Amino acid sequence: MSPQTTQTTQSTEPIELARHYGTPLYVYDLDRVRAARADLFGWLPEGFEVFYAFKANPHTDLVRALRTGEGPACKAEISSTGELAAALEAGYPGSDILYTGPGKTSGELAEAIGQGVRTFSAESLSDLRHIGETAVAHGTEVDCLLRINSATASATTSIRMTGTPTQFGIDSETIAELAPQLLSVPGTRVAGLHLFSQSNARDEEALIGELTHTIEAAAEIQRELGVPLRLLDIGGGFSVPYAQQGGRDSYPKLRVELEASLDTHFPTWREGTPRLAVESGRYLSGDSGTLVTQVSNVKVSRGKKFVIVDAGINTFGGMSGLGRLLPVSVHVEADAETEKANLVGPLCTPGDVLGRQIEVPAGLASGDLLAIPNTGAYGPTSSLLMFLGRPAPVEVAVAGGEVVSATRIEHVRTPTSAGGRP
């Protein structure tokens, strides 16, 4: 990101900041990031660790806010050397980083180990061997969590990560057979398990059902491995609206339900064996963000109104290929008159649609500003930033009523040596 000159403004309200910095504009409220962190730790049993999934939003100021200030600090869950660089820049030590992903290359592993990362999630026996080979080459030994693809699940969620053939995790029914090989890979120590079965649980009951099922499954796998677990990552699923009005979900029953399940299946957990962790991306960053976009044009085609704005799927792609984007909502003042329109971006593709027949303020015209809420997760870095060569949006971080930074990701083509970066 190249820094923009940060000037004093009269307000840190997103619309006012857009008038200063232009559009498209993301505004991240770091106070809300820290509030989400405090809430999540508060819902969990005491002693739980929280790994922040950098894929949700790797903005340096945002991820720094998750490890600074009052209360427990988050750790980092990453899956690329780019995210590794962001974590290190934000002050995360290698000892607080979990490196995940099904396709780790030898170059990635070498860079991570060289930067002090010592905990990896292994997605298969071959992945574990790749990790071990790199560790041995660096004269060290690393801790590995075996990621498990459980054969069964408890809840139905927007994105299921287990129970089907997948590149993620070791099939749970093969653990007993593979145990001798998994426990004897040079350069690695099997430190625990990583079970991530869902994303964005539909409600608290679904979340509790899935996480307690995960704890039960982990206890069975521990027995099959024949070794005690030192770290158990039970995944996530904590929910927040995505580009829609509303607030983060609350989980008042979660602590007592997890404690009961852990008491049954891991009776020494209160003494720290195993250490316990969850991971979250959208819950920690989602409601911190507001995307402000300017209306470029308004037209009617065969009886339907189209509001064309300067933020398209290149600005807010939101992994739209997974069907996770439509429809967005925009801020409408209370009691204001509304009408239905298709909200579309500026790109030369019919796929550049943010919402079909959504409620927008009536009478929009070129130059008007619209604010899309809950856009702190899966924004610029999950969008088609390079498509059609349009500039990336400005991203402004605010805290305590002041602008902390204003930056923009730059697309620069540079010469590279054979092989490029890992």
Short mmCIF file of C-alpha atoms in Angstrom, two decimals:
data_model
loop_
_atom_site.label_atom_id
_atom_site.label_comp_id
_atom_site.label_asym_id
_atom_site.label_seq_id
_atom_site.Cartn_x
_atom_site.Cartn_y
_atom_site.Cartn_z
CA MET A 1 0.00 0.00 0.00
CA SER A 2 1.28 3.47 -0.76
CA PRO A 3 0.47 6.04 1.92
CA GLN A 4 -1.69 9.03 1.14
CA THR A 5 -1.25 12.31 2.93
CA THR A 6 -3.37 12.20 6.07
CA GLN A 7 -4.97 15.54 6.82
CA THR A 8 -7.10 16.67 9.72
CA THR A 9 -10.78 16.44 8.90
CA GLN A 10 -13.76 17.78 10.77
CA SER A 11 -15.36 14.37 11.05
CA THR A 12 -14.48 10.69 10.86
CA GLU A 13 -17.96 9.84 9.62
CA PRO A 14 -17.60 7.80 6.43
CA ILE A 15 -19.59 10.18 4.21
CA GLU A 16 -17.53 13.16 5.35
CA LEU A 17 -14.30 11.22 4.83
CA ALA A 18 -15.44 10.36 1.31
CA ARG A 19 -15.81 14.04 0.53
CA HIS A 20 -12.20 14.47 1.63
CA TYR A 21 -10.51 11.39 0.19
CA GLY A 22 -12.81 10.60 -2.72
CA THR A 23 -14.56 7.36 -3.62
CA PRO A 24 -14.66 4.41 -3.60
CA LEU A 25 -13.61 4.58 0.04
CA TYR A 26 -13.39 2.02 2.83
CA VAL A 27 -13.47 3.30 6.41
CA TYR A 28 -12.38 0.91 9.18
CA ASP A 29 -13.28 1.89 12.73
CA LEU A 30 -10.55 0.35 14.89
CA ASP A 31 -12.56 0.98 18.06
CA ARG A 32 -15.17 -1.43 16.69
CA VAL A 33 -12.45 -3.96 15.88
CA ARG A 34 -11.28 -3.90 19.50
CA ALA A 35 -14.89 -4.10 20.72
CA ALA A 36 -15.46 -7.22 18.61
CA ARG A 37 -12.28 -8.75 20.03
CA ALA A 38 -13.44 -8.05 23.59
CA ASP A 39 -16.87 -9.52 22.86
CA LEU A 40 -15.47 -12.69 21.32
CA PHE A 41 -13.10 -13.35 24.20
CA GLY A 42 -16.02 -12.65 26.53
CA TRP A 43 -18.22 -15.31 24.91
CA LEU A 44 -15.50 -17.97 25.26
CA PRO A 45 -14.33 -19.92 28.31
CA GLU A 46 -11.39 -18.34 30.09
CA GLY A 47 -8.03 -19.29 28.64
CA PHE A 48 -9.13 -19.72 25.02
CA GLU A 49 -6.83 -18.31 22.36
CA VAL A 50 -8.23 -16.51 19.32
CA PHE A 51 -6.56 -16.65 15.92
CA TYR A 52 -7.55 -13.90 13.49
CA ALA A 53 -7.95 -15.17 9.92
CA PHE A 54 -6.00 -12.67 7.84
CA LYS A 55 -7.91 -13.64 4.70
CA ALA A 56 -10.86 -11.60 6.01
CA ASN A 57 -8.89 -8.35 5.98
CA PRO A 58 -5.09 -8.07 6.23
CA HIS A 59 -5.00 -4.26 6.55
CA THR A 60 -2.01 -3.50 8.76
CA ASP A 61 -3.73 -1.09 11.14
CA LEU A 62 -6.71 -3.37 11.55
CA VAL A 63 -4.68 -6.47 12.38
CA ARG A 64 -2.44 -4.41 14.67
CA ALA A 65 -5.53 -3.29 16.58
CA LEU A 66 -6.35 -6.94 17.28
CA ARG A 67 -3.12 -7.47 19.19
CA THR A 68 -2.80 -4.12 20.98
CA GLY A 69 -4.77 -2.23 23.60
CA GLU A 70 -6.58 -3.58 26.64
CA GLY A 71 -7.53 -7.23 26.98
CA PRO A 72 -6.19 -10.46 25.49
CA ALA A 73 -4.42 -10.21 22.14
CA CYS A 74 -5.34 -12.16 19.06
CA LYS A 75 -2.87 -14.39 17.28
CA ALA A 76 -2.56 -14.67 13.50
CA GLU A 77 -3.83 -17.38 11.15
CA ILE A 78 -2.28 -16.94 7.71
CA SER A 79 -1.93 -18.91 4.49
CA SER A 80 0.53 -16.99 2.30
CA THR A 81 3.80 -15.13 2.44
CA GLY A 82 1.89 -11.92 1.73
CA GLU A 83 -0.17 -12.44 4.87
CA LEU A 84 3.02 -13.38 6.70
CA ALA A 85 4.53 -10.03 5.73
CA ALA A 86 1.39 -8.22 6.93
CA ALA A 87 1.49 -10.05 10.26
CA LEU A 88 5.14 -9.27 10.83
CA GLU A 89 4.63 -5.61 9.87
CA ALA A 90 1.80 -5.39 12.41
CA GLY A 91 4.06 -6.75 15.15
CA TYR A 92 2.97 -10.38 15.40
CA PRO A 93 5.96 -12.52 16.42
CA GLY A 94 6.49 -15.78 14.57
CA SER A 95 5.53 -17.64 17.74
CA ASP A 96 1.99 -16.18 17.49
CA ILE A 97 1.41 -17.23 13.88
CA LEU A 98 -0.37 -20.35 12.62
CA TYR A 99 0.41 -21.09 8.95
CA THR A 100 -2.38 -22.97 7.17
CA GLY A 101 -3.41 -23.95 3.65
CA PRO A 102 -3.52 -27.07 1.45
CA GLY A 103 -0.83 -26.06 -1.06
CA LYS A 104 2.18 -24.78 0.87
CA THR A 105 5.25 -24.62 -1.37
CA SER A 106 8.80 -25.25 -0.25
CA GLY A 107 9.52 -21.56 -0.85
CA GLU A 108 6.63 -20.46 1.36
CA LEU A 109 7.61 -22.87 4.11
CA ALA A 110 11.23 -21.74 3.99
CA GLU A 111 10.25 -18.09 4.29
CA ALA A 112 7.85 -18.77 7.15
CA ILE A 113 10.30 -20.89 9.11
CA GLY A 114 13.02 -18.35 8.43
CA GLN A 115 10.79 -15.67 9.96
CA GLY A 116 10.25 -17.68 13.13
CA VAL A 117 6.93 -19.40 12.42
CA ARG A 118 6.92 -22.68 14.31
CA THR A 119 3.28 -23.82 14.12
CA PHE A 120 1.71 -25.18 10.95
CA SER A 121 -1.57 -26.83 10.05
CA ALA A 122 -0.94 -29.98 8.02
CA GLU A 123 -3.69 -30.85 5.54
CA SER A 124 -2.41 -34.32 4.59
CA LEU A 125 0.42 -36.75 5.23
CA SER A 126 2.25 -35.42 2.19
CA ASP A 127 1.78 -31.84 3.39
CA LEU A 128 3.19 -32.85 6.77
CA ARG A 129 6.21 -34.38 5.04
CA HIS A 130 6.77 -31.20 3.02
CA ILE A 131 6.72 -29.16 6.23
CA GLY A 132 9.13 -31.57 7.88
CA GLU A 133 11.56 -31.54 4.96
CA THR A 134 11.81 -27.76 5.10
CA ALA A 135 12.18 -27.75 8.87
CA VAL A 136 15.02 -30.29 8.68
CA ALA A 137 16.72 -28.19 6.00
CA HIS A 138 16.61 -25.26 8.45
CA GLY A 139 17.95 -27.35 11.30
CA THR A 140 14.80 -27.10 13.37
CA GLU A 141 11.63 -28.95 14.34
CA VAL A 142 8.16 -27.44 14.12
CA ASP A 143 4.81 -28.07 15.76
CA CYS A 144 2.05 -29.28 13.46
CA LEU A 145 -1.68 -29.40 13.94
CA LEU A 146 -3.33 -32.15 11.94
CA ARG A 147 -6.25 -30.60 10.13
CA ILE A 148 -9.12 -33.07 10.20
CA ASN A 149 -11.86 -33.52 7.62
CA SER A 150 -14.50 -34.99 9.91
CA ALA A 151 -16.81 -37.57 8.39
CA THR A 152 -19.82 -36.10 10.15
CA ALA A 153 -21.11 -32.66 11.05
CA SER A 154 -23.71 -31.18 13.36
CA ALA A 155 -24.90 -27.99 11.72
CA THR A 156 -25.91 -26.65 8.33
CA THR A 157 -24.08 -23.43 7.48
CA SER A 158 -23.44 -21.17 4.52
CA ILE A 159 -20.09 -22.80 3.84
CA ARG A 160 -19.36 -26.38 4.92
CA MET A 161 -15.71 -27.36 5.27
CA THR A 162 -16.00 -31.04 6.23
CA GLY A 163 -17.86 -34.25 5.49
CA THR A 164 -17.14 -34.29 1.73
CA PRO A 165 -14.12 -35.02 -0.47
CA THR A 166 -11.98 -31.89 -0.20
CA GLN A 167 -8.45 -30.55 -0.40
CA PHE A 168 -8.79 -29.51 3.24
CA GLY A 169 -7.77 -31.86 6.01
CA ILE A 170 -7.07 -35.52 6.61
CA ASP A 171 -10.14 -37.72 6.38
CA SER A 172 -11.03 -38.60 9.96
CA GLU A 173 -11.72 -42.25 9.19
CA THR A 174 -8.08 -42.72 8.07
CA ILE A 175 -6.41 -41.37 11.21
CA ALA A 176 -6.02 -44.69 13.02
CA GLU A 177 -4.36 -46.28 10.00
CA LEU A 178 -2.10 -43.29 9.33
CA ALA A 179 -1.17 -42.60 12.97
CA PRO A 180 2.27 -44.33 12.93
CA GLN A 181 3.30 -42.38 9.82
CA LEU A 182 1.87 -39.07 11.03
CA LEU A 183 3.76 -39.33 14.32
CA SER A 184 7.13 -40.15 12.78
CA VAL A 185 7.77 -37.43 10.17
CA PRO A 186 11.27 -35.97 10.71
CA GLY A 187 11.28 -32.25 11.51
CA THR A 188 7.73 -32.26 12.89
CA ARG A 189 5.98 -32.78 16.20
CA VAL A 190 2.26 -33.52 16.12
CA ALA A 191 1.15 -30.89 18.62
CA GLY A 192 -2.59 -31.11 18.18
CA LEU A 193 -5.58 -30.90 15.90
CA HIS A 194 -7.17 -28.28 13.69
CA LEU A 195 -10.86 -28.75 12.92
CA PHE A 196 -12.57 -26.02 10.91
CA SER A 197 -15.97 -27.19 9.82
CA GLN A 198 -18.07 -24.10 9.12
CA SER A 199 -18.22 -20.43 8.29
CA ASN A 200 -20.86 -17.94 9.40
CA ALA A 201 -23.12 -20.17 11.51
CA ARG A 202 -26.78 -19.33 11.11
CA ASP A 203 -27.40 -18.88 14.87
CA GLU A 204 -26.04 -19.66 18.33
CA GLU A 205 -27.61 -23.10 18.46
CA ALA A 206 -25.94 -24.08 15.20
CA LEU A 207 -22.59 -22.72 16.35
CA ILE A 208 -22.74 -24.55 19.70
CA GLY A 209 -23.83 -27.77 18.02
CA GLU A 210 -20.94 -27.69 15.60
CA LEU A 211 -18.26 -26.72 18.12
CA THR A 212 -19.32 -29.29 20.71
CA HIS A 213 -19.46 -31.93 17.97
CA THR A 214 -15.92 -30.89 17.02
CA ILE A 215 -14.72 -31.33 20.61
CA GLU A 216 -16.21 -34.83 20.73
CA ALA A 217 -14.60 -35.73 17.41
CA ALA A 218 -11.23 -34.38 18.58
CA ALA A 219 -11.33 -36.57 21.70
CA GLU A 220 -11.91 -39.66 19.56
CA ILE A 221 -9.05 -38.73 17.23
CA GLN A 222 -6.77 -38.19 20.23
CA ARG A 223 -7.50 -41.76 21.29
CA GLU A 224 -6.77 -43.05 17.78
CA LEU A 225 -3.46 -41.18 17.63
CA GLY A 226 -2.48 -42.44 21.04
CA VAL A 227 -0.80 -39.19 22.06
CA PRO A 228 -2.09 -36.27 24.15
CA LEU A 229 -2.94 -33.04 22.40
CA ARG A 230 -1.12 -29.86 23.36
CA LEU A 231 -3.23 -27.52 21.20
CA LEU A 232 -6.76 -27.95 19.89
CA ASP A 233 -8.12 -25.45 17.38
CA ILE A 234 -11.88 -26.02 17.11
CA GLY A 235 -12.43 -23.53 14.28
CA GLY A 236 -15.02 -20.78 14.09
CA GLY A 237 -18.31 -19.82 12.52
CA PHE A 238 -18.96 -16.59 14.46
CA SER A 239 -21.38 -14.50 12.47
CA VAL A 240 -21.82 -10.90 11.39
CA PRO A 241 -23.97 -9.47 8.57
CA TYR A 242 -22.10 -9.07 5.31
CA ALA A 243 -22.84 -5.79 3.52
CA GLN A 244 -26.25 -5.77 5.21
CA GLN A 245 -27.70 -3.69 8.02
CA GLY A 246 -27.45 -5.28 11.47
CA GLY A 247 -25.02 -6.11 14.24
CA ARG A 248 -22.73 -8.95 15.22
CA ASP A 249 -24.38 -12.03 16.71
CA SER A 250 -24.18 -12.63 20.46
CA TYR A 251 -23.43 -15.96 22.12
CA PRO A 252 -24.52 -15.85 25.79
CA LYS A 253 -24.81 -19.66 26.09
CA LEU A 254 -21.54 -20.50 24.36
CA ARG A 255 -19.19 -20.43 27.35
CA VAL A 256 -21.15 -22.79 29.57
CA GLU A 257 -21.85 -25.21 26.72
CA LEU A 258 -18.20 -25.39 25.69
CA GLU A 259 -17.07 -25.80 29.28
CA ALA A 260 -19.45 -28.72 29.76
CA SER A 261 -18.28 -30.42 26.58
CA LEU A 262 -14.62 -29.91 27.44
CA ASP A 263 -15.12 -31.19 30.98
CA THR A 264 -16.51 -34.38 29.49
CA HIS A 265 -14.00 -34.98 26.71
CA PHE A 266 -10.84 -33.17 27.89
CA PRO A 267 -11.04 -33.16 31.71
CA THR A 268 -7.59 -31.54 32.13
CA TRP A 269 -8.35 -28.56 29.91
CA ARG A 270 -8.75 -26.22 32.87
CA GLU A 271 -5.12 -26.94 33.77
CA GLY A 272 -4.04 -25.99 30.25
CA THR A 273 -3.88 -29.42 28.59
CA PRO A 274 -4.67 -29.03 25.84
CA ARG A 275 -4.51 -25.32 25.06
CA LEU A 276 -7.68 -24.35 23.25
CA ALA A 277 -8.24 -22.00 20.35
CA VAL A 278 -10.85 -20.71 17.94
CA GLU A 279 -10.37 -18.71 14.79
CA SER A 280 -12.40 -15.88 13.35
CA GLY A 281 -12.18 -13.41 10.51
CA ARG A 282 -15.48 -11.74 9.71
CA TYR A 283 -16.66 -11.50 13.34
CA LEU A 284 -13.59 -9.51 14.34
CA SER A 285 -13.41 -7.19 11.33
CA GLY A 286 -16.78 -7.23 9.57
CA ASP A 287 -18.76 -4.55 11.37
CA SER A 288 -15.80 -2.17 11.54
CA GLY A 289 -16.04 -1.31 7.86
CA THR A 290 -18.16 1.02 5.75
CA LEU A 291 -17.80 1.29 1.99
CA VAL A 292 -18.75 4.67 0.52
CA THR A 293 -19.41 4.85 -3.20
CA GLN A 294 -20.52 7.66 -5.49
CA VAL A 295 -23.35 7.49 -7.98
CA SER A 296 -21.97 7.89 -11.50
CA ASN A 297 -25.17 7.56 -13.46
CA VAL A 298 -28.82 6.57 -13.15
CA LYS A 299 -30.75 5.00 -16.02
CA VAL A 300 -33.95 3.08 -16.68
CA SER A 301 -33.95 0.01 -18.90
CA ARG A 302 -37.22 -1.72 -19.80
CA GLY A 303 -38.90 -0.47 -16.69
CA LYS A 304 -36.11 -1.16 -14.19
CA LYS A 305 -33.93 1.49 -12.63
CA PHE A 306 -30.15 1.03 -12.56
CA VAL A 307 -28.02 3.04 -10.15
CA ILE A 308 -24.44 2.88 -11.40
CA VAL A 309 -21.78 3.54 -8.78
CA ASP A 310 -17.98 3.72 -8.82
CA ALA A 311 -17.52 0.67 -6.56
CA GLY A 312 -17.96 -2.57 -8.46
CA ILE A 313 -16.82 -6.13 -7.96
CA ASN A 314 -13.28 -4.85 -8.46
CA THR A 315 -13.75 -2.87 -5.23
CA PHE A 316 -16.14 -5.10 -3.32
CA GLY A 317 -16.03 -8.53 -4.91
CA GLY A 318 -16.64 -10.30 -1.63
CA MET A 319 -15.83 -13.67 -3.21
CA SER A 320 -18.95 -13.20 -5.32
CA GLY A 321 -18.15 -16.38 -7.20
CA LEU A 322 -19.18 -18.24 -4.05
CA GLY A 323 -22.58 -16.56 -4.07
CA ARG A 324 -21.79 -14.59 -0.94
CA LEU A 325 -22.30 -11.03 -2.15
CA LEU A 326 -25.83 -10.36 -3.31
CA PRO A 327 -27.67 -8.41 -2.20
CA VAL A 328 -25.94 -5.52 -0.45
CA SER A 329 -27.90 -2.87 1.39
CA VAL A 330 -27.22 0.85 1.58
CA HIS A 331 -27.77 3.26 4.43
CA VAL A 332 -31.13 5.00 4.27
CA GLU A 333 -32.11 7.73 6.70
CA ALA A 334 -35.04 6.90 8.96
CA ASP A 335 -38.42 7.76 7.41
CA ALA A 336 -36.73 8.67 4.11
CA GLU A 337 -38.54 7.79 0.91
CA THR A 338 -37.07 4.79 -0.93
CA GLU A 339 -37.44 3.02 -4.23
CA LYS A 340 -36.16 -0.24 -5.67
CA ALA A 341 -33.24 -0.29 -8.07
CA ASN A 342 -30.42 -2.47 -9.30
CA LEU A 343 -27.14 -1.29 -7.78
CA VAL A 344 -24.35 -1.94 -10.28
CA GLY A 345 -20.70 -1.05 -10.64
CA PRO A 346 -18.81 0.69 -13.45
CA LEU A 347 -17.16 -2.34 -15.08
CA CYS A 348 -17.76 -3.51 -18.64
CA THR A 349 -19.29 -6.83 -17.63
CA PRO A 350 -22.89 -7.80 -16.81
CA GLY A 351 -21.53 -9.56 -13.73
CA ASP A 352 -20.73 -6.26 -12.03
CA VAL A 353 -23.83 -6.27 -9.84
CA LEU A 354 -23.89 -5.42 -6.12
CA GLY A 355 -27.63 -5.82 -5.57
CA ARG A 356 -30.76 -6.47 -7.59
CA GLN A 357 -33.95 -4.58 -6.75
CA ILE A 358 -32.74 -3.30 -3.40
CA GLU A 359 -34.15 -0.36 -1.45
CA VAL A 360 -32.24 2.85 -2.16
CA PRO A 361 -33.00 6.49 -1.40
CA ALA A 362 -35.51 7.83 -3.89
CA GLY A 363 -34.34 10.31 -6.51
CA LEU A 364 -30.64 9.41 -6.57
CA ALA A 365 -28.57 11.41 -9.04
CA SER A 366 -24.98 11.58 -10.24
CA GLY A 367 -22.65 12.73 -7.46
CA ASP A 368 -24.74 11.35 -4.57
CA LEU A 369 -22.93 9.21 -2.01
CA LEU A 370 -24.10 5.82 -0.72
CA ALA A 371 -22.77 3.93 2.32
CA ILE A 372 -22.72 0.13 2.42
CA PRO A 373 -22.45 -1.18 6.02
CA ASN A 374 -20.58 -4.16 7.50
CA THR A 375 -17.88 -4.26 4.85
CA GLY A 376 -14.81 -4.67 7.05
CA ALA A 377 -14.33 -8.30 5.95
CA TYR A 378 -13.83 -9.70 2.46
CA GLY A 379 -13.45 -6.31 0.83
CA PRO A 380 -10.59 -5.14 -1.41
CA THR A 381 -8.32 -8.17 -1.07
CA SER A 382 -11.10 -10.58 -2.02
CA SER A 383 -12.16 -8.46 -5.00
CA LEU A 384 -11.15 -8.35 -8.65
CA LEU A 385 -8.75 -5.49 -7.95
CA MET A 386 -6.79 -5.81 -11.20
CA PHE A 387 -9.79 -6.24 -13.48
CA LEU A 388 -9.98 -3.48 -16.12
CA GLY A 389 -7.11 -1.58 -14.48
CA ARG A 390 -9.19 0.71 -12.30
CA PRO A 391 -7.46 2.15 -9.20
CA ALA A 392 -7.98 0.41 -5.89
CA PRO A 393 -10.17 2.13 -3.29
CA VAL A 394 -8.65 4.28 -0.59
CA GLU A 395 -8.77 2.60 2.83
CA VAL A 396 -8.95 4.86 5.88
CA ALA A 397 -8.48 3.60 9.42
CA VAL A 398 -9.97 5.68 12.24
CA ALA A 399 -9.82 5.40 16.02
CA GLY A 400 -10.87 7.68 18.86
CA GLY A 401 -12.38 10.18 16.45
CA GLU A 402 -9.13 10.62 14.48
CA VAL A 403 -7.78 9.37 11.18
CA VAL A 404 -5.00 6.85 11.81
CA SER A 405 -4.00 6.24 8.19
CA ALA A 406 -5.16 6.59 4.61
CA THR A 407 -3.66 4.17 2.08
CA ARG A 408 -4.30 2.65 -1.30
CA ILE A 409 -3.07 -0.65 -2.74
CA GLU A 410 -1.05 0.08 -5.87
CA HIS A 411 -0.79 -2.20 -8.90
CA VAL A 412 2.78 -2.02 -10.15
CA ARG A 413 4.37 -4.37 -12.67
CA THR A 414 8.02 -4.95 -11.79
CA PRO A 415 10.80 -7.06 -13.32
CA THR A 416 11.43 -10.36 -11.58
CA SER A 417 14.02 -13.10 -11.69
CA ALA A 418 13.32 -16.62 -12.94
CA GLY A 419 10.90 -18.38 -10.64
CA GLY A 420 9.57 -15.20 -9.04
CA ARG A 421 8.59 -15.14 -5.40
CA PRO A 422 7.63 -18.29 -3.52
#
